[in-house]
PDB file of C-alpha atoms in Angstrom:
ATOM      1  CA  MET A   1     -14.708 -11.976 -19.604  1.00 54.00           C
ATOM      2  CA  MET A   2     -15.241 -13.607 -16.246  1.00 53.00           C
ATOM      3  CA  PRO A   3     -17.502 -11.209 -14.291  1.00 58.00           C
ATOM      4  CA  ARG A   4     -17.511 -13.328 -11.127  1.00 58.00           C
ATOM      5  CA  ALA A   5     -15.309 -13.794  -8.093  1.00 64.00           C
ATOM      6  CA  GLY A   6     -13.581 -10.463  -8.547  1.00 68.00           C
ATOM      7  CA  GLY A   7     -13.079 -10.840 -12.306  1.00 74.00           C
ATOM      8  CA  GLY A   8     -14.359  -9.048 -15.392  1.00 77.00           C
ATOM      9  CA  LEU A   9     -13.203  -5.733 -16.785  1.00 82.00           C
ATOM     10  CA  MET A  10     -10.501  -4.776 -14.286  1.00 85.00           C
ATOM     11  CA  GLY A  11      -9.018  -1.605 -15.735  1.00 89.00           C
ATOM     12  CA  VAL A  12      -9.376   0.935 -18.533  1.00 94.00           C
ATOM     13  CA  ALA A  13      -6.856   3.428 -19.931  1.00 95.00           C
ATOM     14  CA  VAL A  14      -7.366   5.902 -22.757  1.00 95.00           C
ATOM     15  CA  SER A  15      -4.496   6.188 -25.219  1.00 96.00           C
ATOM     16  CA  PRO A  16      -2.527   9.422 -24.762  1.00 94.00           C
ATOM     17  CA  SER A  17      -2.939   9.785 -28.562  1.00 94.00           C
ATOM     18  CA  PHE A  18      -6.698   9.123 -28.519  1.00 94.00           C
ATOM     19  CA  GLU A  19      -7.534  12.088 -30.753  1.00 93.00           C
ATOM     20  CA  ARG A  20      -5.338  10.526 -33.448  1.00 94.00           C
ATOM     21  CA  ASP A  21      -5.597   6.739 -32.884  1.00 94.00           C
ATOM     22  CA  ARG A  22      -8.986   6.397 -31.079  1.00 93.00           C
ATOM     23  CA  ASN A  23      -7.588   3.544 -28.949  1.00 94.00           C
ATOM     24  CA  VAL A  24      -8.737   2.579 -25.494  1.00 95.00           C
ATOM     25  CA  TYR A  25      -7.078  -0.218 -23.553  1.00 95.00           C
ATOM     26  CA  GLY A  26      -8.826  -2.535 -21.144  1.00 92.00           C
ATOM     27  CA  PHE A  27      -7.677  -5.342 -18.878  1.00 90.00           C
ATOM     28  CA  ALA A  28     -10.133  -8.235 -18.843  1.00 86.00           C
ATOM     29  CA  SER A  29     -10.043 -11.417 -16.824  1.00 85.00           C
ATOM     30  CA  ALA A  30     -11.274 -14.326 -18.916  1.00 76.00           C
ATOM     31  CA  ASP A  31     -11.032 -18.071 -18.742  1.00 70.00           C
ATOM     32  CA  PRO A  32      -8.244 -19.277 -19.049  1.00 75.00           C
ATOM     33  CA  ALA A  33      -6.278 -16.029 -19.358  1.00 79.00           C
ATOM     34  CA  SER A  34      -6.381 -12.385 -18.369  1.00 85.00           C
ATOM     35  CA  ARG A  35      -5.426  -9.945 -21.086  1.00 83.00           C
ATOM     36  CA  PRO A  36      -4.783  -6.304 -21.776  1.00 86.00           C
ATOM     37  CA  LEU A  37      -6.829  -5.521 -24.883  1.00 87.00           C
ATOM     38  CA  ARG A  38      -6.739  -2.738 -27.434  1.00 92.00           C
ATOM     39  CA  LEU A  39     -10.315  -1.567 -27.925  1.00 93.00           C
ATOM     40  CA  ARG A  40     -11.915   0.634 -30.545  1.00 93.00           C
ATOM     41  CA  PRO A  41     -14.936   2.653 -29.431  1.00 92.00           C
ATOM     42  CA  ALA A  42     -17.977   3.043 -31.651  1.00 93.00           C
ATOM     43  CA  GLU A  43     -18.599   6.517 -33.042  1.00 90.00           C
ATOM     44  CA  ASP A  44     -21.194   7.155 -30.310  1.00 91.00           C
ATOM     45  CA  LEU A  45     -18.679   5.934 -27.639  1.00 85.00           C
ATOM     46  CA  ARG A  46     -21.338   3.567 -26.210  1.00 91.00           C
ATOM     47  CA  SER A  47     -19.690   0.264 -27.160  1.00 91.00           C
ATOM     48  CA  PHE A  48     -16.284  -1.162 -28.005  1.00 90.00           C
ATOM     49  CA  THR A  49     -14.812  -3.661 -30.435  1.00 91.00           C
ATOM     50  CA  VAL A  50     -11.745  -5.681 -29.418  1.00 90.00           C
ATOM     51  CA  GLU A  51      -9.039  -4.771 -31.933  1.00 91.00           C
ATOM     52  CA  ASP A  52      -6.334  -7.070 -30.583  1.00 87.00           C
ATOM     53  CA  VAL A  53      -4.676  -8.541 -27.518  1.00 87.00           C
ATOM     54  CA  ALA A  54      -1.868  -6.235 -26.394  1.00 86.00           C
ATOM     55  CA  LEU A  55      -0.076  -8.987 -24.438  1.00 87.00           C
ATOM     56  CA  ASP A  56      -0.621 -12.720 -23.919  1.00 84.00           C
ATOM     57  CA  GLY A  57       0.591 -15.068 -21.187  1.00 84.00           C
ATOM     58  CA  ILE A  58      -1.191 -13.761 -18.077  1.00 84.00           C
ATOM     59  CA  GLN A  59      -3.094 -16.444 -16.168  1.00 78.00           C
ATOM     60  CA  SER A  60      -6.585 -16.061 -14.838  1.00 79.00           C
ATOM     61  CA  ALA A  61      -8.036 -17.550 -11.689  1.00 79.00           C
ATOM     62  CA  GLU A  62     -10.992 -17.100  -9.369  1.00 74.00           C
ATOM     63  CA  ARG A  63      -9.060 -14.360  -7.518  1.00 74.00           C
ATOM     64  CA  HIS A  64      -5.998 -12.118  -7.740  1.00 77.00           C
ATOM     65  CA  HIS A  65      -6.431 -10.840 -11.282  1.00 76.00           C
ATOM     66  CA  GLY A  66      -4.692  -7.507 -10.767  1.00 82.00           C
ATOM     67  CA  GLY A  67      -5.623  -5.610 -13.871  1.00 84.00           C
ATOM     68  CA  ARG A  68      -4.810  -1.986 -13.213  1.00 91.00           C
ATOM     69  CA  ILE A  69      -3.444  -0.297 -16.287  1.00 94.00           C
ATOM     70  CA  GLY A  70      -2.330   3.194 -17.175  1.00 95.00           C
ATOM     71  CA  PHE A  71      -0.103   5.184 -19.452  1.00 95.00           C
ATOM     72  CA  GLY A  72       3.109   6.664 -18.117  1.00 92.00           C
ATOM     73  CA  PRO A  73       4.624  10.006 -19.137  1.00 87.00           C
ATOM     74  CA  HIS A  74       6.624   8.361 -21.964  1.00 90.00           C
ATOM     75  CA  GLY A  75       3.542   6.807 -23.565  1.00 93.00           C
ATOM     76  CA  ASN A  76       4.146   3.238 -22.381  1.00 94.00           C
ATOM     77  CA  LEU A  77       1.283   1.114 -21.061  1.00 96.00           C
ATOM     78  CA  TRP A  78       1.819  -0.096 -17.502  1.00 95.00           C
ATOM     79  CA  ILE A  79      -0.002  -3.286 -16.473  1.00 94.00           C
ATOM     80  CA  GLY A  80      -0.375  -4.558 -12.913  1.00 93.00           C
ATOM     81  CA  THR A  81      -1.126  -8.279 -12.652  1.00 92.00           C
ATOM     82  CA  GLY A  82      -2.180 -10.487  -9.771  1.00 88.00           C
ATOM     83  CA  ASP A  83      -0.543 -13.771  -8.843  1.00 89.00           C
ATOM     84  CA  ALA A  84      -3.625 -15.743 -10.087  1.00 84.00           C
ATOM     85  CA  PHE A  85      -4.062 -17.010  -6.515  1.00 81.00           C
ATOM     86  CA  GLU A  86      -0.773 -18.898  -6.789  1.00 83.00           C
ATOM     87  CA  PRO A  87       1.698 -16.977  -4.599  1.00 85.00           C
ATOM     88  CA  GLU A  88       4.699 -18.671  -6.200  1.00 88.00           C
ATOM     89  CA  ASN A  89       3.916 -16.913  -9.501  1.00 88.00           C
ATOM     90  CA  ALA A  90       4.968 -13.579  -8.007  1.00 88.00           C
ATOM     91  CA  ALA A  91       8.535 -14.853  -7.572  1.00 88.00           C
ATOM     92  CA  ASP A  92       8.722 -16.810 -10.844  1.00 91.00           C
ATOM     93  CA  ASP A  93      10.547 -14.803 -13.516  1.00 88.00           C
ATOM     94  CA  ASP A  94       9.008 -17.035 -16.191  1.00 92.00           C
ATOM     95  CA  SER A  95       5.488 -15.994 -15.174  1.00 93.00           C
ATOM     96  CA  LEU A  96       3.782 -12.678 -15.996  1.00 93.00           C
ATOM     97  CA  ASP A  97       1.562 -13.096 -12.925  1.00 92.00           C
ATOM     98  CA  GLY A  98       2.263 -11.074  -9.790  1.00 91.00           C
ATOM     99  CA  LYS A  99       4.163  -8.476 -11.786  1.00 93.00           C
ATOM    100  CA  VAL A 100       4.074  -4.932 -13.038  1.00 94.00           C
ATOM    101  CA  LEU A 101       4.651  -4.985 -16.782  1.00 95.00           C
ATOM    102  CA  ARG A 102       5.429  -2.233 -19.265  1.00 95.00           C
ATOM    103  CA  ILE A 103       4.816  -2.326 -23.005  1.00 95.00           C
ATOM    104  CA  ARG A 104       4.455   0.121 -25.859  1.00 94.00           C
ATOM    105  CA  PRO A 105       0.925   0.606 -27.189  1.00 92.00           C
ATOM    106  CA  ASP A 106       1.774  -1.753 -30.087  1.00 90.00           C
ATOM    107  CA  GLY A 107       2.679  -4.547 -27.607  1.00 91.00           C
ATOM    108  CA  SER A 108       6.458  -4.353 -28.050  1.00 94.00           C
ATOM    109  CA  VAL A 109       8.849  -4.114 -25.089  1.00 95.00           C
ATOM    110  CA  PRO A 110      10.636  -0.787 -24.463  1.00 94.00           C
ATOM    111  CA  GLU A 111      14.448  -0.986 -24.766  1.00 92.00           C
ATOM    112  CA  ASP A 112      14.992   0.404 -21.257  1.00 91.00           C
ATOM    113  CA  THR A 113      13.091  -2.457 -19.587  1.00 90.00           C
ATOM    114  CA  PRO A 114      15.393  -4.379 -17.169  1.00 90.00           C
ATOM    115  CA  ASP A 115      15.372  -7.374 -19.563  1.00 90.00           C
ATOM    116  CA  PRO A 116      14.518  -6.293 -23.128  1.00 88.00           C
ATOM    117  CA  ASP A 117      13.167  -9.799 -23.873  1.00 91.00           C
ATOM    118  CA  THR A 118      10.324  -9.455 -21.365  1.00 94.00           C
ATOM    119  CA  PRO A 119       7.898  -6.688 -20.339  1.00 95.00           C
ATOM    120  CA  LEU A 120       8.632  -7.364 -16.656  1.00 94.00           C
ATOM    121  CA  HIS A 121       9.343  -4.165 -14.717  1.00 94.00           C
ATOM    122  CA  SER A 122       8.913  -5.461 -11.158  1.00 93.00           C
ATOM    123  CA  SER A 123       7.894  -8.710  -9.495  1.00 92.00           C
ATOM    124  CA  GLY A 124       6.801 -10.072  -6.139  1.00 90.00           C
ATOM    125  CA  HIS A 125       3.331  -8.534  -6.276  1.00 89.00           C
ATOM    126  CA  ARG A 126       0.302 -10.270  -4.799  1.00 85.00           C
ATOM    127  CA  ASN A 127      -2.519  -8.434  -6.587  1.00 88.00           C
ATOM    128  CA  VAL A 128      -1.866  -4.978  -8.038  1.00 90.00           C
ATOM    129  CA  GLN A 129      -5.067  -2.965  -7.559  1.00 87.00           C
ATOM    130  CA  GLY A 130      -3.765   0.529  -8.181  1.00 90.00           C
ATOM    131  CA  LEU A 131      -1.133   2.295 -10.256  1.00 92.00           C
ATOM    132  CA  ALA A 132      -0.133   5.926  -9.823  1.00 92.00           C
ATOM    133  CA  LEU A 133       1.981   7.190 -12.705  1.00 89.00           C
ATOM    134  CA  GLY A 134       3.624  10.481 -11.835  1.00 86.00           C
ATOM    135  CA  PRO A 135       4.656  13.092 -14.419  1.00 85.00           C
ATOM    136  CA  ASP A 136       8.254  12.751 -13.198  1.00 87.00           C
ATOM    137  CA  GLY A 137       8.236   9.031 -14.082  1.00 85.00           C
ATOM    138  CA  THR A 138       7.735   7.773 -10.512  1.00 90.00           C
ATOM    139  CA  VAL A 139       5.392   4.797 -10.474  1.00 91.00           C
ATOM    140  CA  ARG A 140       3.625   3.522  -7.390  1.00 91.00           C
ATOM    141  CA  ALA A 141       1.605   0.314  -7.100  1.00 90.00           C
ATOM    142  CA  SER A 142      -0.899  -0.458  -4.376  1.00 88.00           C
ATOM    143  CA  GLU A 143      -2.190  -3.875  -3.469  1.00 85.00           C
ATOM    144  CA  PRO A 144      -4.155  -5.544  -0.721  1.00 81.00           C
ATOM    145  CA  GLY A 145      -2.292  -7.768   1.673  1.00 71.00           C
ATOM    146  CA  HIS A 146      -3.323 -11.081   3.132  1.00 69.00           C
ATOM    147  CA  ARG A 147      -5.866  -9.991   5.773  1.00 69.00           C
ATOM    148  CA  MET A 148      -3.550  -7.049   6.496  1.00 68.00           C
ATOM    149  CA  TRP A 149      -0.221  -5.685   5.240  1.00 69.00           C
ATOM    150  CA  ASP A 150      -1.843  -3.615   2.484  1.00 77.00           C
ATOM    151  CA  GLY A 151       0.915  -1.736   0.786  1.00 80.00           C
ATOM    152  CA  VAL A 152       2.179   0.830  -1.642  1.00 85.00           C
ATOM    153  CA  ASN A 153       5.448   0.245  -3.453  1.00 85.00           C
ATOM    154  CA  VAL A 154       7.531   2.816  -5.299  1.00 89.00           C
ATOM    155  CA  LEU A 155       8.538   0.809  -8.343  1.00 89.00           C
ATOM    156  CA  LYS A 156      12.094   0.734  -9.576  1.00 89.00           C
ATOM    157  CA  PRO A 157      13.213  -1.304 -12.598  1.00 90.00           C
ATOM    158  CA  GLY A 158      13.844  -4.893 -11.514  1.00 88.00           C
ATOM    159  CA  LEU A 159      12.308  -4.398  -8.046  1.00 84.00           C
ATOM    160  CA  THR A 160      11.186  -7.499  -6.184  1.00 86.00           C
ATOM    161  CA  ALA A 161       8.400  -6.001  -4.098  1.00 79.00           C
ATOM    162  CA  GLY A 162       7.386  -8.974  -1.997  1.00 67.00           C
ATOM    163  CA  CYS A 163       8.972 -11.424   0.326  1.00 45.00           C
ATOM    164  CA  ALA A 164       7.911 -14.713   1.847  1.00 42.00           C
ATOM    165  CA  ARG A 165       5.743 -14.050   4.856  1.00 46.00           C
ATOM    166  CA  SER A 166       3.693 -16.317   7.051  1.00 38.00           C
ATOM    167  CA  ALA A 167      -0.052 -16.143   6.577  1.00 44.00           C
ATOM    168  CA  SER A 168      -0.414 -15.744  10.345  1.00 43.00           C
ATOM    169  CA  PRO A 169       1.880 -15.800  13.380  1.00 44.00           C
ATOM    170  CA  THR A 170       1.112 -19.499  13.948  1.00 44.00           C
ATOM    171  CA  SER A 171       1.029 -20.652  10.309  1.00 41.00           C
ATOM    172  CA  THR A 172       3.794 -22.545   8.576  1.00 43.00           C
ATOM    173  CA  ARG A 173       2.230 -21.738   5.174  1.00 43.00           C
ATOM    174  CA  ARG A 174       4.235 -19.103   3.339  1.00 43.00           C
ATOM    175  CA  ILE A 175       2.744 -16.454   1.097  1.00 44.00           C
ATOM    176  CA  TRP A 176       4.306 -14.028  -1.322  1.00 43.00           C
ATOM    177  CA  GLY A 177       3.081 -10.493  -1.417  1.00 42.00           C
ATOM    178  CA  ALA A 178       3.694  -6.846  -0.981  1.00 41.00           C
ATOM    179  CA  SER A 179       4.901  -7.068   2.556  1.00 42.00           C
ATOM    180  CA  CYS A 180       8.508  -5.908   2.591  1.00 39.00           C
ATOM    181  CA  ALA A 181       9.116  -2.553   0.931  1.00 36.00           C
ATOM    182  CA  THR A 182       5.666  -1.216   1.689  1.00 38.00           C
ATOM    183  CA  VAL A 183       3.842   1.411   3.618  1.00 37.00           C
ATOM    184  CA  ALA A 184       1.282  -0.370   5.779  1.00 36.00           C
ATOM    185  CA  SER A 185      -2.315   0.782   5.702  1.00 35.00           C
ATOM    186  CA  ALA A 186      -2.984   2.993   8.662  1.00 33.00           C
ATOM    187  CA  PRO A 187      -4.983   6.090   9.413  1.00 34.00           C
ATOM    188  CA  PRO A 188      -3.028   9.270   8.550  1.00 36.00           C
TER     189      PRO A 188
END
């Protein structure tokens, strides 16, 4: 793991079948990749052994690891990734960075994923820091914006959550992030 610059163990989710399978899943940023891992706790529950990598192909960087994970009501593992501090990754369908992914606990892709050849559920994310998985199947992802524009997206299959946005009113540099279909951070 890379426990520096916002990295390390980024998320933990207990298998919905824990009593039977004793699996815990973690999302760890490591050099050169970030990975969702299937972990096996010791009998005393004080340590873990890495059983396997649930999914490969997620980049790591000094920032924007994402790493929130959770199980939805149908038993699939949802994984929020960051753009690995490369905003273009969020818009690149060939990259798993800047995405919300969905896999079965065994690492396979559910048939009802928008493209059954990839775990990609939604794209255009800057740095997914929260996932809320409702019992009705509604999934929401929260992520920090660039200095502002923090947002929450209601995820739909195939959603592109972000859009190109200037880093500041006077900047010509473009960033990708959760800045279109979002609810801006504001006091209630």
